[in-house]
Coordinates of C-alpha atoms in Angstrom, one line a residue:
M1 CA -18.2 5.5 -19.1
E2 CA -17.8 9.2 -18.4
R3 CA -17.3 8.4 -14.7
L4 CA -14.5 6.0 -15.7
R5 CA -12.8 8.7 -17.7
L6 CA -13.0 11.1 -14.8
V7 CA -11.3 8.6 -12.5
A8 CA -8.6 7.8 -15.1
R9 CA -7.7 11.4 -15.5
A10 CA -8.2 12.6 -11.9
G11 CA -5.3 13.4 -9.6
G12 CA -5.0 12.1 -6.1
S13 CA -3.1 9.4 -4.3
A14 CA -2.9 5.8 -5.4
R15 CA -5.4 4.9 -2.7
E16 CA -7.8 7.7 -3.8
V17 CA -7.7 6.5 -7.4
A18 CA -8.6 3.0 -6.3
L19 CA -11.5 4.3 -4.2
G20 CA -12.8 6.2 -7.1
A21 CA -12.5 3.2 -9.3
A22 CA -14.5 1.1 -6.9
Q23 CA -17.5 3.4 -7.5
A24 CA -16.9 3.9 -11.2
L25 CA -16.7 0.2 -12.0
S26 CA -19.9 -0.8 -10.1
P27 CA -22.2 -0.1 -13.1
V28 CA -20.4 -2.6 -15.3
A29 CA -19.7 -5.2 -12.6
G30 CA -22.4 -7.5 -14.0
N31 CA -20.9 -7.6 -17.5
P32 CA -17.6 -9.5 -17.5
A33 CA -16.4 -8.2 -20.8
A34 CA -17.3 -4.6 -20.0
L35 CA -15.6 -4.9 -16.6
L36 CA -12.4 -6.3 -18.1
T37 CA -12.3 -3.5 -20.7
A38 CA -13.0 -0.8 -18.0
C39 CA -10.3 -2.2 -15.7
R40 CA -7.8 -2.3 -18.5
R41 CA -8.5 1.3 -19.4
L42 CA -8.1 2.5 -15.8
V43 CA -4.9 0.6 -15.2
A44 CA -3.5 1.9 -18.6
R45 CA -4.1 5.5 -17.5
R46 CA -3.0 5.0 -13.8
P47 CA -0.4 2.2 -14.0
G48 CA 1.5 3.2 -10.9
S49 CA -1.5 2.7 -8.5
G50 CA -0.9 -0.6 -6.7
P51 CA -4.3 -0.4 -5.0
L52 CA -6.0 0.1 -8.3
V53 CA -4.4 -3.0 -9.8
W54 CA -5.2 -4.9 -6.6
L55 CA -8.9 -3.8 -6.6
A56 CA -9.3 -4.6 -10.3
A57 CA -7.7 -8.0 -10.1
R58 CA -9.9 -8.9 -7.1
A59 CA -13.0 -7.9 -9.0
L60 CA -12.1 -9.8 -12.1
C61 CA -11.4 -13.0 -10.2
A62 CA -14.5 -12.8 -8.0
P63 CA -17.6 -14.9 -8.5
N64 CA -19.5 -11.7 -7.7
P65 CA -17.5 -8.7 -8.9
A66 CA -19.9 -6.1 -7.4
D67 CA -19.5 -7.6 -4.0
A68 CA -15.7 -7.7 -4.5
L69 CA -15.6 -4.0 -5.4
R70 CA -17.6 -3.1 -2.3
Q71 CA -15.4 -5.3 -0.1
S72 CA -12.2 -3.9 -1.6
E73 CA -13.4 -0.4 -1.1
A74 CA -14.2 -1.1 2.6
L75 CA -10.8 -2.7 3.1
L76 CA -9.0 0.3 1.6
R77 CA -11.0 2.7 3.8
A78 CA -10.2 0.6 6.9
D79 CA -6.5 0.4 6.1
P80 CA -4.7 0.5 9.5
T81 CA -1.3 1.4 8.0
P82 CA -1.4 5.1 9.2
D83 CA -2.0 3.9 12.8
R84 CA 0.8 1.3 12.5
L85 CA 3.1 4.1 11.2
G86 CA 2.2 6.3 14.1
A87 CA 3.1 3.6 16.6
S88 CA 6.3 2.5 14.9
L89 CA 8.4 5.7 14.4
P90 CA 11.2 5.9 17.0
A91 CA 10.5 8.3 19.9
G92 CA 11.9 11.7 19.6
S93 CA 13.0 11.2 16.0
V94 CA 13.6 13.9 13.4
V95 CA 11.7 12.6 10.3
V96 CA 12.0 14.0 6.8
V97 CA 8.9 12.9 4.9
A98 CA 8.3 12.9 1.1
Q99 CA 5.3 14.8 -0.2
G100 CA 2.0 12.9 0.3
V101 CA 3.1 10.6 3.1
L102 CA 0.4 9.8 5.7
Y103 CA 2.5 10.6 8.7
P104 CA 1.1 11.1 12.2
G105 CA 0.2 14.6 13.1
S106 CA 1.7 16.5 16.0
D107 CA -1.5 15.8 18.1
R108 CA -0.7 12.1 18.0
R109 CA 3.1 12.1 18.1
P110 CA 4.2 15.5 19.6
D111 CA 7.6 13.9 20.3
L112 CA 8.4 13.8 16.6
Q113 CA 10.0 16.6 14.6
V114 CA 8.5 16.2 11.1
V115 CA 9.9 18.1 8.1
V116 CA 8.0 17.7 4.8
G117 CA 10.0 17.3 1.6
E118 CA 13.0 19.5 2.5
E119 CA 16.2 17.9 1.0
A120 CA 18.4 20.3 3.0
A121 CA 17.0 18.8 6.3
V122 CA 18.0 15.2 5.4
P123 CA 21.6 15.3 6.9
A124 CA 20.3 16.2 10.3
A125 CA 17.4 13.6 10.2
D126 CA 17.1 10.3 12.0
L127 CA 15.2 8.8 9.0
V128 CA 13.6 9.6 5.7
L129 CA 10.0 8.4 5.3
A130 CA 8.6 7.8 1.8
E131 CA 5.4 6.2 0.6
A132 CA 5.1 3.6 -2.2
T133 CA 2.3 3.8 -4.7
A134 CA 3.2 0.2 -5.9
W135 CA 5.7 -2.2 -4.5
G136 CA 7.3 -5.3 -6.0
P137 CA 10.0 -7.8 -5.2
D138 CA 12.8 -5.8 -6.8
G139 CA 11.5 -2.2 -6.9
W140 CA 8.8 0.3 -6.1
L141 CA 7.0 3.4 -7.5
A142 CA 6.6 6.6 -5.6
P143 CA 5.6 10.2 -6.3
T144 CA 8.1 12.3 -8.3
G145 CA 10.7 13.9 -6.0
T146 CA 11.1 10.8 -3.8
A147 CA 14.2 9.7 -5.8
A148 CA 16.0 13.0 -5.1
L149 CA 15.1 12.7 -1.4
L150 CA 16.5 9.2 -1.2
Q151 CA 19.7 10.3 -3.0
H152 CA 20.3 12.8 -0.2
A153 CA 19.5 10.1 2.4
S154 CA 22.1 7.8 0.8
A155 CA 24.7 10.5 0.7
S156 CA 24.1 11.4 4.4
R157 CA 23.7 7.7 5.5
V158 CA 20.3 8.4 6.8
A159 CA 17.9 5.4 7.1
V160 CA 15.0 5.1 4.6
W161 CA 11.6 3.8 5.7
V162 CA 8.8 3.2 3.2
V163 CA 5.1 3.1 3.9
V164 CA 3.3 0.4 1.9
G165 CA -0.4 0.6 2.6
R166 CA -3.1 -2.0 1.9
G167 CA -3.2 -3.1 -1.8
V168 CA 0.2 -1.4 -2.6
A169 CA 2.3 -4.5 -2.6
L170 CA 2.0 -6.7 -5.7
P171 CA 3.2 -10.3 -6.3
E172 CA 6.1 -10.8 -8.7
Q173 CA 4.0 -11.6 -11.8
M174 CA 1.8 -8.6 -11.4
W175 CA 4.7 -6.3 -10.6
S176 CA 6.5 -7.5 -13.7
L177 CA 3.5 -6.7 -15.8
V178 CA 3.3 -3.2 -14.3
V179 CA 6.9 -2.3 -15.0
A180 CA 7.1 -4.0 -18.4
A181 CA 4.5 -1.7 -19.8
H182 CA 6.8 1.4 -19.6
R183 CA 10.4 2.3 -20.0
P184 CA 12.0 3.5 -16.7
D185 CA 12.2 7.1 -18.0
Q186 CA 8.5 7.1 -18.9
W187 CA 7.3 6.9 -15.3
A188 CA 8.0 10.6 -14.9
G189 CA 5.2 11.3 -17.3
F190 CA 2.8 9.7 -14.7
G191 CA 4.3 11.8 -11.9
L192 CA 6.2 8.8 -10.5
D193 CA 9.8 7.7 -9.7
L194 CA 10.8 4.0 -10.3
L195 CA 13.1 3.0 -7.5
G196 CA 15.1 0.1 -6.3
S197 CA 14.5 -1.4 -2.9
G198 CA 18.2 -1.8 -1.9
S199 CA 18.4 1.4 0.1
V200 CA 15.2 0.7 2.1
V201 CA 15.9 -0.3 5.7
Q202 CA 12.3 -0.8 6.9
V203 CA 8.8 -1.1 5.4
L204 CA 5.8 -0.1 7.4
G205 CA 2.6 -1.9 6.4
E206 CA -0.8 -2.7 7.7
T207 CA 0.7 -5.1 10.2
G208 CA 3.5 -2.8 11.3
P209 CA 7.2 -3.0 10.5
V210 CA 8.2 -5.6 7.8
I211 CA 11.5 -6.7 6.3
P212 CA 11.5 -5.1 2.8
G213 CA 12.4 -8.4 1.1
S214 CA 9.3 -10.1 2.4
V215 CA 6.7 -7.5 1.5
A216 CA 5.7 -8.6 -2.1
G217 CA 5.5 -12.3 -0.9
R218 CA 2.7 -11.3 1.5
S219 CA 0.6 -9.7 -1.2
D220 CA -3.0 -11.0 -1.6
C221 CA -3.4 -9.5 -5.1
P222 CA -4.6 -12.2 -7.6
V223 CA -2.5 -12.7 -10.7
V224 CA -4.6 -11.5 -13.7
A225 CA -2.4 -11.1 -16.7
E226 CA -5.5 -10.1 -18.8
L227 CA -5.7 -6.8 -16.9
F228 CA -2.9 -5.3 -18.9
G229 CA -3.1 -3.9 -22.4
G230 CA -6.1 -1.5 -22.4
T231 CA -6.2 2.1 -23.6
V232 CA -8.6 5.1 -23.2

């Protein structure tokens, strides 16, 4: 139980939270009631982590939750999204990236000029690149500061691309449960911005570029309403 508390209160990206959860949930995987309680508590503390919701839902629906946790952890570690991103960015682009984005380094794409998190650089950029922690049919969550960067992009008419890694996209029912748990202004307390998807031109996922409106429909996250409602 102490390990679960550490994961719930730890920092790190949405993906790192899910990887930590895969390890922390293993000891209770054989007890369905304990597993549900533990998953609820983790999601209540880290509600903006799409990969955590995805991992927990897969475990709760699986005939063998321990195997599902191991498989989900392996899938997250093997996520090809960073490689797809590296191959998809236009040659010679000036890219302003939000903090925490897994963008390709200069050794892989020396043709790119990458500027991290500088709003003043947006007007001269070819695109702004952000990363979602959770993505739904009508909105998405991202680390605090992303909204301000996107406002500058809109004012400068600079295209916005969003990275949506494995497990980040959620089906409509699960996304609705995630956002219903908190008022829009409460997400700042979790270090997140709640954003609309209307300004997003392109989504980059594990299969490469995807039309934003089709992303949530491709989610393989099971619908598990019972996952929501726990506390720590």
